[in-house]
Tab-separated table of C-alpha atoms (C1' of nucleotides) in Angstrom:
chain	number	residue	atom	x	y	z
A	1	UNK	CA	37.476	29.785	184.550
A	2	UNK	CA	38.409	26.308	185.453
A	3	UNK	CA	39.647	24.241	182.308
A	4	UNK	CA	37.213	21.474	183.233
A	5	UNK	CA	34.523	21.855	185.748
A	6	UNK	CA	33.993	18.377	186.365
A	7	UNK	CA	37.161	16.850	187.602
A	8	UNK	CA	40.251	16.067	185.762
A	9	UNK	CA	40.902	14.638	182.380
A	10	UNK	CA	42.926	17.736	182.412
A	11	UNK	CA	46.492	16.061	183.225
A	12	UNK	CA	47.561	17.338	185.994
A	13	UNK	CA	50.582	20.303	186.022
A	14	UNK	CA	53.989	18.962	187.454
A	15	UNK	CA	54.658	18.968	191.305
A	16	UNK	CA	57.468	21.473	191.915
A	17	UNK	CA	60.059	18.617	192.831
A	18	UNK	CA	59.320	17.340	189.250
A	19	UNK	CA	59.704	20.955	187.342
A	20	UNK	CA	63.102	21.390	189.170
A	21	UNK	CA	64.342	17.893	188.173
A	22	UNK	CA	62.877	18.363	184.722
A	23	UNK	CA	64.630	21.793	184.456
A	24	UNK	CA	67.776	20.085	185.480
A	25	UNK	CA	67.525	17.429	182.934
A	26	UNK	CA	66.933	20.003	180.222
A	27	UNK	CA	70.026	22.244	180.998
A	28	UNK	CA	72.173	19.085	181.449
A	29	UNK	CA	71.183	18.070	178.486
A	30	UNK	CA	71.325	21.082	176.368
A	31	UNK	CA	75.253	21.952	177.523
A	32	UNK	CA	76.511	18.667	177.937
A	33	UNK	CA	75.815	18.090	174.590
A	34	UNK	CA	77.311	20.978	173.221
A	35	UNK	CA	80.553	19.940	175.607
A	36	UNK	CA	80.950	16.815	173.810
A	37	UNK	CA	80.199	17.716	170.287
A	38	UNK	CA	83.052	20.649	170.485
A	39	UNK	CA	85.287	18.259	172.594
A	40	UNK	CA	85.168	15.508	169.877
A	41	UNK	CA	85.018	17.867	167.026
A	42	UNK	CA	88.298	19.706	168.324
A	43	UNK	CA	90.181	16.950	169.133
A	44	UNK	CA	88.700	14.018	166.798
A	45	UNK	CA	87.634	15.641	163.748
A	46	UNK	CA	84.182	13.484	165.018
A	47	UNK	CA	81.099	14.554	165.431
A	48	UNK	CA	78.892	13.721	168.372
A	49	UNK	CA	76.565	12.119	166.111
A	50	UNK	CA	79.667	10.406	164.340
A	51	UNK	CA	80.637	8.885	167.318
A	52	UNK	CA	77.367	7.282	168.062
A	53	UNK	CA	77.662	5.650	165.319
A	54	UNK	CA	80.823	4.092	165.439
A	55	UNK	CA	80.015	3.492	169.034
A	56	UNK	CA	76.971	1.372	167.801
A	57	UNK	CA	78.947	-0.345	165.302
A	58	UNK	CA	81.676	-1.230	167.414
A	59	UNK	CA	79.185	-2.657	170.040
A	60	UNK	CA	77.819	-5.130	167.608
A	61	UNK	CA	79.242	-8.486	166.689
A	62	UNK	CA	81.405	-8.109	163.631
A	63	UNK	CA	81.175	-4.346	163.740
A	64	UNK	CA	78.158	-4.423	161.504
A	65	UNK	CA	74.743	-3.870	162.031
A	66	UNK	CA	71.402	-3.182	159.634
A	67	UNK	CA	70.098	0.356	159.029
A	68	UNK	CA	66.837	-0.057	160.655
A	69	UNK	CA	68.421	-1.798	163.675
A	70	UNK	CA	71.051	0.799	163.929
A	71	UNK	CA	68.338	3.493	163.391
A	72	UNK	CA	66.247	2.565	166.540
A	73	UNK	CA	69.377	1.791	168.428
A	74	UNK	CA	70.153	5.934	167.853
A	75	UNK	CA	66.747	7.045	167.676
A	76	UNK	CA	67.123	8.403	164.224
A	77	UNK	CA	65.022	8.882	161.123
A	78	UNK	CA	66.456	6.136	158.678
A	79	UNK	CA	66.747	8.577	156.065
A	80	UNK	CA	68.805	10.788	158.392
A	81	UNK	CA	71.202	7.500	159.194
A	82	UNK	CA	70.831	7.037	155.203
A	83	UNK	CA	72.610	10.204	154.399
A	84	UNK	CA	74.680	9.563	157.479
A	85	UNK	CA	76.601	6.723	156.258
A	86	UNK	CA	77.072	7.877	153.079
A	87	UNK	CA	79.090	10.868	154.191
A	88	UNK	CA	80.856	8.507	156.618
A	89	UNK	CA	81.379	6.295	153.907
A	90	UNK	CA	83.051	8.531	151.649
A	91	UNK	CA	85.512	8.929	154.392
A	92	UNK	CA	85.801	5.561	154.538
A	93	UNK	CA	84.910	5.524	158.247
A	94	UNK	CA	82.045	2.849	157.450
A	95	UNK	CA	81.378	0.520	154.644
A	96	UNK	CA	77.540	-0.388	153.105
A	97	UNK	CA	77.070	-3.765	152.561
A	98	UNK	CA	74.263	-5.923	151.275
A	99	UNK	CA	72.460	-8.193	154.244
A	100	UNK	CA	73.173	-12.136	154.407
A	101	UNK	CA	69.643	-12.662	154.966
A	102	UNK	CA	67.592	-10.069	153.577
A	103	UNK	CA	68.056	-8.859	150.178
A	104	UNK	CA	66.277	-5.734	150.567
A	105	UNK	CA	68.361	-4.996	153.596
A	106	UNK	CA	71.924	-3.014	153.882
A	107	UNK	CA	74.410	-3.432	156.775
A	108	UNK	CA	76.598	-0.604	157.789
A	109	UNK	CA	79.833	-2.137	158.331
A	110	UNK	CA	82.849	-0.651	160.917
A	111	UNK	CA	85.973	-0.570	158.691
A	112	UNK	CA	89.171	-0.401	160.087
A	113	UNK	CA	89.831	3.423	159.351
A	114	UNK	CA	86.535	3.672	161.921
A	115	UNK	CA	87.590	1.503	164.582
A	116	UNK	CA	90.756	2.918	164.564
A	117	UNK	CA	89.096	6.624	164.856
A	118	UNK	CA	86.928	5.503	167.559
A	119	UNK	CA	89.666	4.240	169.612
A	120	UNK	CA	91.569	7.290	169.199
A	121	UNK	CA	88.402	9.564	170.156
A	122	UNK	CA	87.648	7.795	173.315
A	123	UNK	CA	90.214	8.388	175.626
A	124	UNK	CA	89.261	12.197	175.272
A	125	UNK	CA	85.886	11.386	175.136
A	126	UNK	CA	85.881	9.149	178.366
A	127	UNK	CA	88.149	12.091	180.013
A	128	UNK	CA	85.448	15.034	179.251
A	129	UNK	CA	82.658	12.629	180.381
A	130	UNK	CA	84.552	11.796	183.553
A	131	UNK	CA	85.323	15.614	184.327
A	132	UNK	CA	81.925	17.031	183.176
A	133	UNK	CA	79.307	14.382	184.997
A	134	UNK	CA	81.090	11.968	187.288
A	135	UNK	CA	83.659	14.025	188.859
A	136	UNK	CA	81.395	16.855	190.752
A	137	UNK	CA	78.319	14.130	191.403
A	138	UNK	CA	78.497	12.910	194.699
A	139	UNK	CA	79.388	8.793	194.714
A	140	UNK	CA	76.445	8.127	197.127
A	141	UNK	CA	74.132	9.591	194.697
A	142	UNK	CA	75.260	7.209	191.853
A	143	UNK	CA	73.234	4.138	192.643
A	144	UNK	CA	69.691	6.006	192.532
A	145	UNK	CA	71.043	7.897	189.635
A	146	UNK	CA	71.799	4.728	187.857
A	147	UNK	CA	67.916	3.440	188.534
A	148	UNK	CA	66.164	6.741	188.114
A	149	UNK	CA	67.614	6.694	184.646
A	150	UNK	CA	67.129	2.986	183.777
A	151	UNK	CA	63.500	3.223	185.135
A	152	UNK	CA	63.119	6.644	182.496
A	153	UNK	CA	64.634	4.786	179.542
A	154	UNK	CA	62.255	1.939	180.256
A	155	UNK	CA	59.268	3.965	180.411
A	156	UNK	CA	60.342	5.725	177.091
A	157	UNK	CA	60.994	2.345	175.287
A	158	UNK	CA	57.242	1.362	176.269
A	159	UNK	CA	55.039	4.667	175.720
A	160	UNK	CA	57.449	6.030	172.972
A	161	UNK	CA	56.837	5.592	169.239
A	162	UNK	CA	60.117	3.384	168.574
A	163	UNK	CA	60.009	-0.097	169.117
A	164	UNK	CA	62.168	-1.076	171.036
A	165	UNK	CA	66.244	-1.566	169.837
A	166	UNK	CA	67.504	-5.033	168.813
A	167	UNK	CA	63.702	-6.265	168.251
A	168	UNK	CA	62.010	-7.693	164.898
A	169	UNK	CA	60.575	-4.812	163.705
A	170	UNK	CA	57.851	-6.184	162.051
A	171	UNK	CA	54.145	-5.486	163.191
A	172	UNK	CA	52.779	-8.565	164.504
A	173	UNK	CA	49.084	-9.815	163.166
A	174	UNK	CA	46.859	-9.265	166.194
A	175	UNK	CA	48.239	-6.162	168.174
A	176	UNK	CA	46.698	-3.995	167.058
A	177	UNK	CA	43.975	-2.001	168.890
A	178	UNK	CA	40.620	-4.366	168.935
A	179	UNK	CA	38.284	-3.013	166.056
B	1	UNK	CA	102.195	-2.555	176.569
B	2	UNK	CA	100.688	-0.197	179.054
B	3	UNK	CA	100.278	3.290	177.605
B	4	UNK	CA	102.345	4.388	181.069
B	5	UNK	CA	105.426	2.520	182.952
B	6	UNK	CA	105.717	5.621	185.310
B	7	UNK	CA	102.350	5.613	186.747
B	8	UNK	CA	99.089	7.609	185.738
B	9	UNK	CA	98.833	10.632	184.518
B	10	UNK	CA	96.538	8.698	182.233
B	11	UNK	CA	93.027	8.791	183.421
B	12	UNK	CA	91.546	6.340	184.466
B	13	UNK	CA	88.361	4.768	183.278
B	14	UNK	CA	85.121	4.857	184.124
B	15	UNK	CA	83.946	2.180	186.628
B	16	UNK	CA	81.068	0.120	185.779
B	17	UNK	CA	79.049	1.448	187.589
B	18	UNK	CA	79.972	4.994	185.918
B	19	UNK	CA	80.021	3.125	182.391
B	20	UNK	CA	75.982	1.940	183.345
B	21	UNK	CA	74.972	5.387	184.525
B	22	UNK	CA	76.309	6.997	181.343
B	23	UNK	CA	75.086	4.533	179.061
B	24	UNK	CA	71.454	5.179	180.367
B	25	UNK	CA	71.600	8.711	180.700
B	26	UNK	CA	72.879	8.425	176.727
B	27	UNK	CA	70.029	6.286	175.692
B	28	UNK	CA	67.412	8.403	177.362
B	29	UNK	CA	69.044	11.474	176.106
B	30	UNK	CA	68.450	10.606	172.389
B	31	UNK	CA	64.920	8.592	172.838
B	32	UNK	CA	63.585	11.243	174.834
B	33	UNK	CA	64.869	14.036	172.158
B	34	UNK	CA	63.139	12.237	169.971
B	35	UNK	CA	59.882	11.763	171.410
B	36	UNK	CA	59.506	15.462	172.407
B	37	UNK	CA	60.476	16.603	169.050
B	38	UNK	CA	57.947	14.652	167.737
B	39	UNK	CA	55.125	15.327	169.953
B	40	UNK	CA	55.638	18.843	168.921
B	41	UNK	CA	56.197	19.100	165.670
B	42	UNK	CA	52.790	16.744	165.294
B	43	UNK	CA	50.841	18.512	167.748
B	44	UNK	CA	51.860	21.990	168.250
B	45	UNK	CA	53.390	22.786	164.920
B	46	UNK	CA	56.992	23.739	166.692
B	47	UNK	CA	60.280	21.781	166.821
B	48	UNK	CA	61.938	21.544	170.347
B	49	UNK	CA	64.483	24.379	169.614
B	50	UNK	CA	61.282	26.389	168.522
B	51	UNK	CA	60.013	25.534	172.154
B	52	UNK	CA	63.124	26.191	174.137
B	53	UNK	CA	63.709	29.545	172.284
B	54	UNK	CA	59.977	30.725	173.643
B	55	UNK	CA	60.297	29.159	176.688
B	56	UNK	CA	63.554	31.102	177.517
B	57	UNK	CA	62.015	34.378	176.023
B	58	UNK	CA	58.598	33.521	178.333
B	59	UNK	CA	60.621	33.215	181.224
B	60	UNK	CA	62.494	36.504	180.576
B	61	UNK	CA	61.296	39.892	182.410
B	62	UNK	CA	59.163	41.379	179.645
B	63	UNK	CA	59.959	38.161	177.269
B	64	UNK	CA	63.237	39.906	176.325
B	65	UNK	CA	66.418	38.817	176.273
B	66	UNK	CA	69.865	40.100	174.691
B	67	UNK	CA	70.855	37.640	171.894
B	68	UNK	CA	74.093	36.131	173.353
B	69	UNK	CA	72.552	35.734	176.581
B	70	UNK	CA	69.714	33.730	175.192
B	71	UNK	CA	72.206	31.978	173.299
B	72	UNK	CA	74.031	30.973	176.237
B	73	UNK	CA	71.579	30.255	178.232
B	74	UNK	CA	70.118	27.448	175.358
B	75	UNK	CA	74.278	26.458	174.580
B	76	UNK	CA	73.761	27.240	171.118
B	77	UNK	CA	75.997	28.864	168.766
B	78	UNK	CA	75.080	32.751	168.525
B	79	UNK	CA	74.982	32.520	164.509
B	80	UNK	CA	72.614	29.492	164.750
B	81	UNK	CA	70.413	31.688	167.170
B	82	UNK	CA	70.508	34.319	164.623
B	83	UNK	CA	69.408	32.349	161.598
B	84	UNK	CA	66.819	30.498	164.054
B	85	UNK	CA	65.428	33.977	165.204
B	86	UNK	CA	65.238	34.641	161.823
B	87	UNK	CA	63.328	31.773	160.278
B	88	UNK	CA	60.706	31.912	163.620
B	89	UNK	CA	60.268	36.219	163.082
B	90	UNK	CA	59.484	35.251	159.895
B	91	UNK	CA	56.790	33.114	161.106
B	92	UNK	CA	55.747	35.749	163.733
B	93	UNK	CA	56.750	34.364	166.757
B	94	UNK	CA	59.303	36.408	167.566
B	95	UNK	CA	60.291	40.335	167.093
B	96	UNK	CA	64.337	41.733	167.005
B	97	UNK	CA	64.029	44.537	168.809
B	98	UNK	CA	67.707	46.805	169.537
B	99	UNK	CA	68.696	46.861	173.009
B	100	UNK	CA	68.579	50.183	174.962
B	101	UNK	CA	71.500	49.868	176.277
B	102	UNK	CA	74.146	48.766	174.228
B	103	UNK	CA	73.714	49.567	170.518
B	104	UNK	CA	75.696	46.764	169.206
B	105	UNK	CA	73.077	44.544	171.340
B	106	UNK	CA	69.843	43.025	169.638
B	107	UNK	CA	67.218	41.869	171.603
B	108	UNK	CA	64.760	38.543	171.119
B	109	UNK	CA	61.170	39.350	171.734
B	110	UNK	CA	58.549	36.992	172.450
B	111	UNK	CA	55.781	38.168	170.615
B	112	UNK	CA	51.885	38.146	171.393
B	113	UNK	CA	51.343	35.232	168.732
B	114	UNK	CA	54.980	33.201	169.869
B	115	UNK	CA	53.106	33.100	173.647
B	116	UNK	CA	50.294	32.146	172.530
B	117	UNK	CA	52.042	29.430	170.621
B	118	UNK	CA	53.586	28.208	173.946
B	119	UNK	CA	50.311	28.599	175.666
B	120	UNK	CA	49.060	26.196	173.349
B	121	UNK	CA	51.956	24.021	173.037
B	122	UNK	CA	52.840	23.509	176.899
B	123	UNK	CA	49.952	21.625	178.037
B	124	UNK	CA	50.800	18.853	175.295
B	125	UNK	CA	54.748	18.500	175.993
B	126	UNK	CA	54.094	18.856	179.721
B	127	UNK	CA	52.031	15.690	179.478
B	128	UNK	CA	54.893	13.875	177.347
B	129	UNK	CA	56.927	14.677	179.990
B	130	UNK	CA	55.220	13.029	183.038
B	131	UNK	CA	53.961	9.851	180.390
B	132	UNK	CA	58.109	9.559	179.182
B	133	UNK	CA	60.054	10.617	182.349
B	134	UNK	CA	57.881	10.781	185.621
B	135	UNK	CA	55.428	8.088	185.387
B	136	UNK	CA	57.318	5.561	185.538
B	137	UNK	CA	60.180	6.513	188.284
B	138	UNK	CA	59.741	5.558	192.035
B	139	UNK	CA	58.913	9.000	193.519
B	140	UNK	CA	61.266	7.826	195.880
B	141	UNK	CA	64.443	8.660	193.878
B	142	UNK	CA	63.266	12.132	192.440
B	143	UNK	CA	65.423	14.290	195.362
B	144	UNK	CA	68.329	11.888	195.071
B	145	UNK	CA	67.692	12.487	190.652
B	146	UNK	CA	67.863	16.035	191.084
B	147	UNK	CA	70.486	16.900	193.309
B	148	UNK	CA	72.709	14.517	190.728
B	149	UNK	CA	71.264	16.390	188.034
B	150	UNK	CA	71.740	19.827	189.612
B	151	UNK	CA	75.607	18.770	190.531
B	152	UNK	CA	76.820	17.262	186.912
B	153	UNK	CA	75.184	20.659	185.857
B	154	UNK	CA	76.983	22.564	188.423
B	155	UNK	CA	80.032	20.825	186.977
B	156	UNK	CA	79.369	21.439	183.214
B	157	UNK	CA	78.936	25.125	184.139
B	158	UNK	CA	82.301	25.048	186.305
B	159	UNK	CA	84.179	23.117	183.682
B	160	UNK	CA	82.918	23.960	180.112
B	161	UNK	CA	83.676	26.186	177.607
B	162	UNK	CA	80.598	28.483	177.713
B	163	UNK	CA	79.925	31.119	180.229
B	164	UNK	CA	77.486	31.026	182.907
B	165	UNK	CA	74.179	31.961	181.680
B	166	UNK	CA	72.782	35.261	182.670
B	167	UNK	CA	76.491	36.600	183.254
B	168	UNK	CA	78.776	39.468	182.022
B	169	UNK	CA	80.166	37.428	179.407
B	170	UNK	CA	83.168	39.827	179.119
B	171	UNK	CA	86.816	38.067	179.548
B	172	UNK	CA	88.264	39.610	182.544
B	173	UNK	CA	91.725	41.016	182.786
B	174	UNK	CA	94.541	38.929	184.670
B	175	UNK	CA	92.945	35.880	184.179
B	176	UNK	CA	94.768	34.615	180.994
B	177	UNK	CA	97.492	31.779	181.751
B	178	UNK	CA	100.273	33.433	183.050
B	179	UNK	CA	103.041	33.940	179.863
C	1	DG	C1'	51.730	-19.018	142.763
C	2	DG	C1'	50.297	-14.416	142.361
C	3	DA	C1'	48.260	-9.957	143.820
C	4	DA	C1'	48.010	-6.674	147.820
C	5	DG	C1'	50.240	-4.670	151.083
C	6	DC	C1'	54.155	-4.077	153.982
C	7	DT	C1'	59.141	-3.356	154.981
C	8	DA	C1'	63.975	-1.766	153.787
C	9	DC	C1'	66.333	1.608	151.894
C	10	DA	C1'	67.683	5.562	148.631
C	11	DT	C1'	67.051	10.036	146.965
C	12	DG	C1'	65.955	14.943	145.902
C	13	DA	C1'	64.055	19.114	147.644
C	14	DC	C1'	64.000	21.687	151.296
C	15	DA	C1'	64.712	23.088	156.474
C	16	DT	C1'	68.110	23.617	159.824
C	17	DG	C1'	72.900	24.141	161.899
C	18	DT	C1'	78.000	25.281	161.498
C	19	DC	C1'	81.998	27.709	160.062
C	20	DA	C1'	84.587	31.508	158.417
C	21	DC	C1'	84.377	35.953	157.920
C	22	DC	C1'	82.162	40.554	157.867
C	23	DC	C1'	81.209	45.219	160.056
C	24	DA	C1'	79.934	48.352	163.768
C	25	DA	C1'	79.961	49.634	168.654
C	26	DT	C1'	82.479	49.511	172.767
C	27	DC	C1'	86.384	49.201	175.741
C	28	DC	C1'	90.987	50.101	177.279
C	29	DG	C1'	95.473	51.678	177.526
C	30	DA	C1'	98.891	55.001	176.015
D	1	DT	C1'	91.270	61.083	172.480
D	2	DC	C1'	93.190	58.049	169.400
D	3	DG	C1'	94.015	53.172	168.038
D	4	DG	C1'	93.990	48.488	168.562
D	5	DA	C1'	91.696	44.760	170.639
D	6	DT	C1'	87.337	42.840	171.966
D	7	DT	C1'	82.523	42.049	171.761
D	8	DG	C1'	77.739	41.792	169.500
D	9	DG	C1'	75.662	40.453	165.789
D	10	DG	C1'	74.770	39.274	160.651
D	11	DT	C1'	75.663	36.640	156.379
D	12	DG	C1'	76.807	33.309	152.702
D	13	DA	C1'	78.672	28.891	151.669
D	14	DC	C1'	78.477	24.620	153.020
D	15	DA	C1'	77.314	20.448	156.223
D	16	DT	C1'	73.628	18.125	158.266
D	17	DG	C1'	68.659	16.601	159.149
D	18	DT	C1'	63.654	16.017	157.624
D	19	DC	C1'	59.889	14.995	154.637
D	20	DA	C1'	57.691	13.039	150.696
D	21	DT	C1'	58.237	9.847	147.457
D	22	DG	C1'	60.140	5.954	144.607
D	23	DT	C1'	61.674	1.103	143.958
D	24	DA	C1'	62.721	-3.483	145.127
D	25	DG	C1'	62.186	-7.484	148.058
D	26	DC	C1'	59.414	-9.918	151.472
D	27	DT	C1'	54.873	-11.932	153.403
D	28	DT	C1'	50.301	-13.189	153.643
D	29	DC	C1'	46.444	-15.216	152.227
D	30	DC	C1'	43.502	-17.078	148.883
DNA sequence: GGAAGCTACATGACATGTCACCCAATCCGA
DNA sequence: TCGGATTGGGTGACATGTCATGTAGCTTCC
């Protein structure tokens, strides 16, 4: 009982070279993550998700950046990064503050309690990422590594649901699907 | 004021090189969760721990698996496990069941309904997969992606804090630091 | 310039995950 | 074979994340 007995709309399975690679990615994934959120938890009193943030924030020019920016930037629900920043805020890791340009808008601002934190986690941070992903990974590989990974991201940033980070996020007037 | 005059037991950073490689495979990381979270929550009515939970049961010998093990094997905490196990039994998905060979032991088992479930759900997420991650890589870097892949998780295993899945997880004698 | 609709964000209720601690079964050495 | 140490798992309190909804500011178009 074929699925479709007249050719494929049926997407096709995955070739075995792509379930091993996609079983890789998952079980990288899965541990790695758990690595770093005990690392930074242990030795930071940061959580992986905490980090991000400040990571974001740090990477942006005056350490400040708008929810919805810094939302798609982590891939988060804004209410999540909403309840986020409050916690952080209380202690005193990041400050709200009201938008130069759009009164409706909120900036989370870096305070200097939260740079200082995220200099402090990094080293470790840096160390475990060194030990857990660069150190057994063969240099040669790291090239194609680098571009498999870019060329993934890119394909996620045009078929995903986010727009893409550090755009206008406003729908423009004539995208959308011809009626 | 360099952090060491006497040379480095400091470690040293990441090249650039590193520094780009880790920065994609962050960014694709979180999109990626994301996206397949989303796809099946919208379409399947499961969240992606719901998936890798009956994915790890399905690919179990009779879709049974000892709680810590299956904990291990998805790096989660065992108490989250339980309280997850809990929440999806209630929904039918899965059954406790007490292991026959160790009475402490508890078993996860897939139930008729929580295959069927992944039945239904695979075809969807399988499909995310090649749109988000396959499509749009030059088939020419897969073996080079997954022999990276398969070392850095080579490495976690070697160098994290969790046991290798599908091992004794029982501390062995004479292996403590020497006192 | 004003109504309709959209965007930015906050919030409260609820789902999920973590931490500290619990007990029972097992293991191991004296 | 007894006793402490270890392991397997559960639980309740609390931290975190999601969903539905509310409000205010922006934008568009007439």
């Amino acid at each position: 009982m074929s699925p479709n007995p007249n050719g494929p709309p049926v997407p096709p399975a995955l070739s075995p070279e792509q379930q091993g690679t996609w079983f890789a990615y998952m079980r990288v994934m899965l541990r790695l993550g758990y690595e770093m959120n005990r690392q930074l938890q242990t030795d930071s009193d940061l959580s992986l998700p905490d980090f991000d943030v400040l990571n974001a924030l740090a990477d942006s020019p005056d350490g400040r950046l708008q929810l919805t920016g810094l939302a798609t930037r982590l891939a988060w629900e804004r209410s999540r990064l909403s309840h986020h920043l409050q916690r952080m805020s209380a202690r005193g890791l990041v400050e709200r503050s009201p938008s130069a340009t759009d009164r409706r808008a909120t900036d989370a601002v870096l305070t200097d309690a939260g740079r200082a934190a995220l200099t402090a986690a990094t080293p470790g941070h840096t160390d475990l990422v060194r030990r857990m992903f660069f150190d057994g990974l063969d240099p040669a590989l790291l090239p194609a590594l680098r571009t498999a990974l870019e060329q993934v991201h890119e394909q996620v940033l045009v078929h995903g649901t986010l727009p893409r980070p550090g755009q206008p996020q406003r729908r423009l007037p004539g995208l959308e699907p011809a009626g």
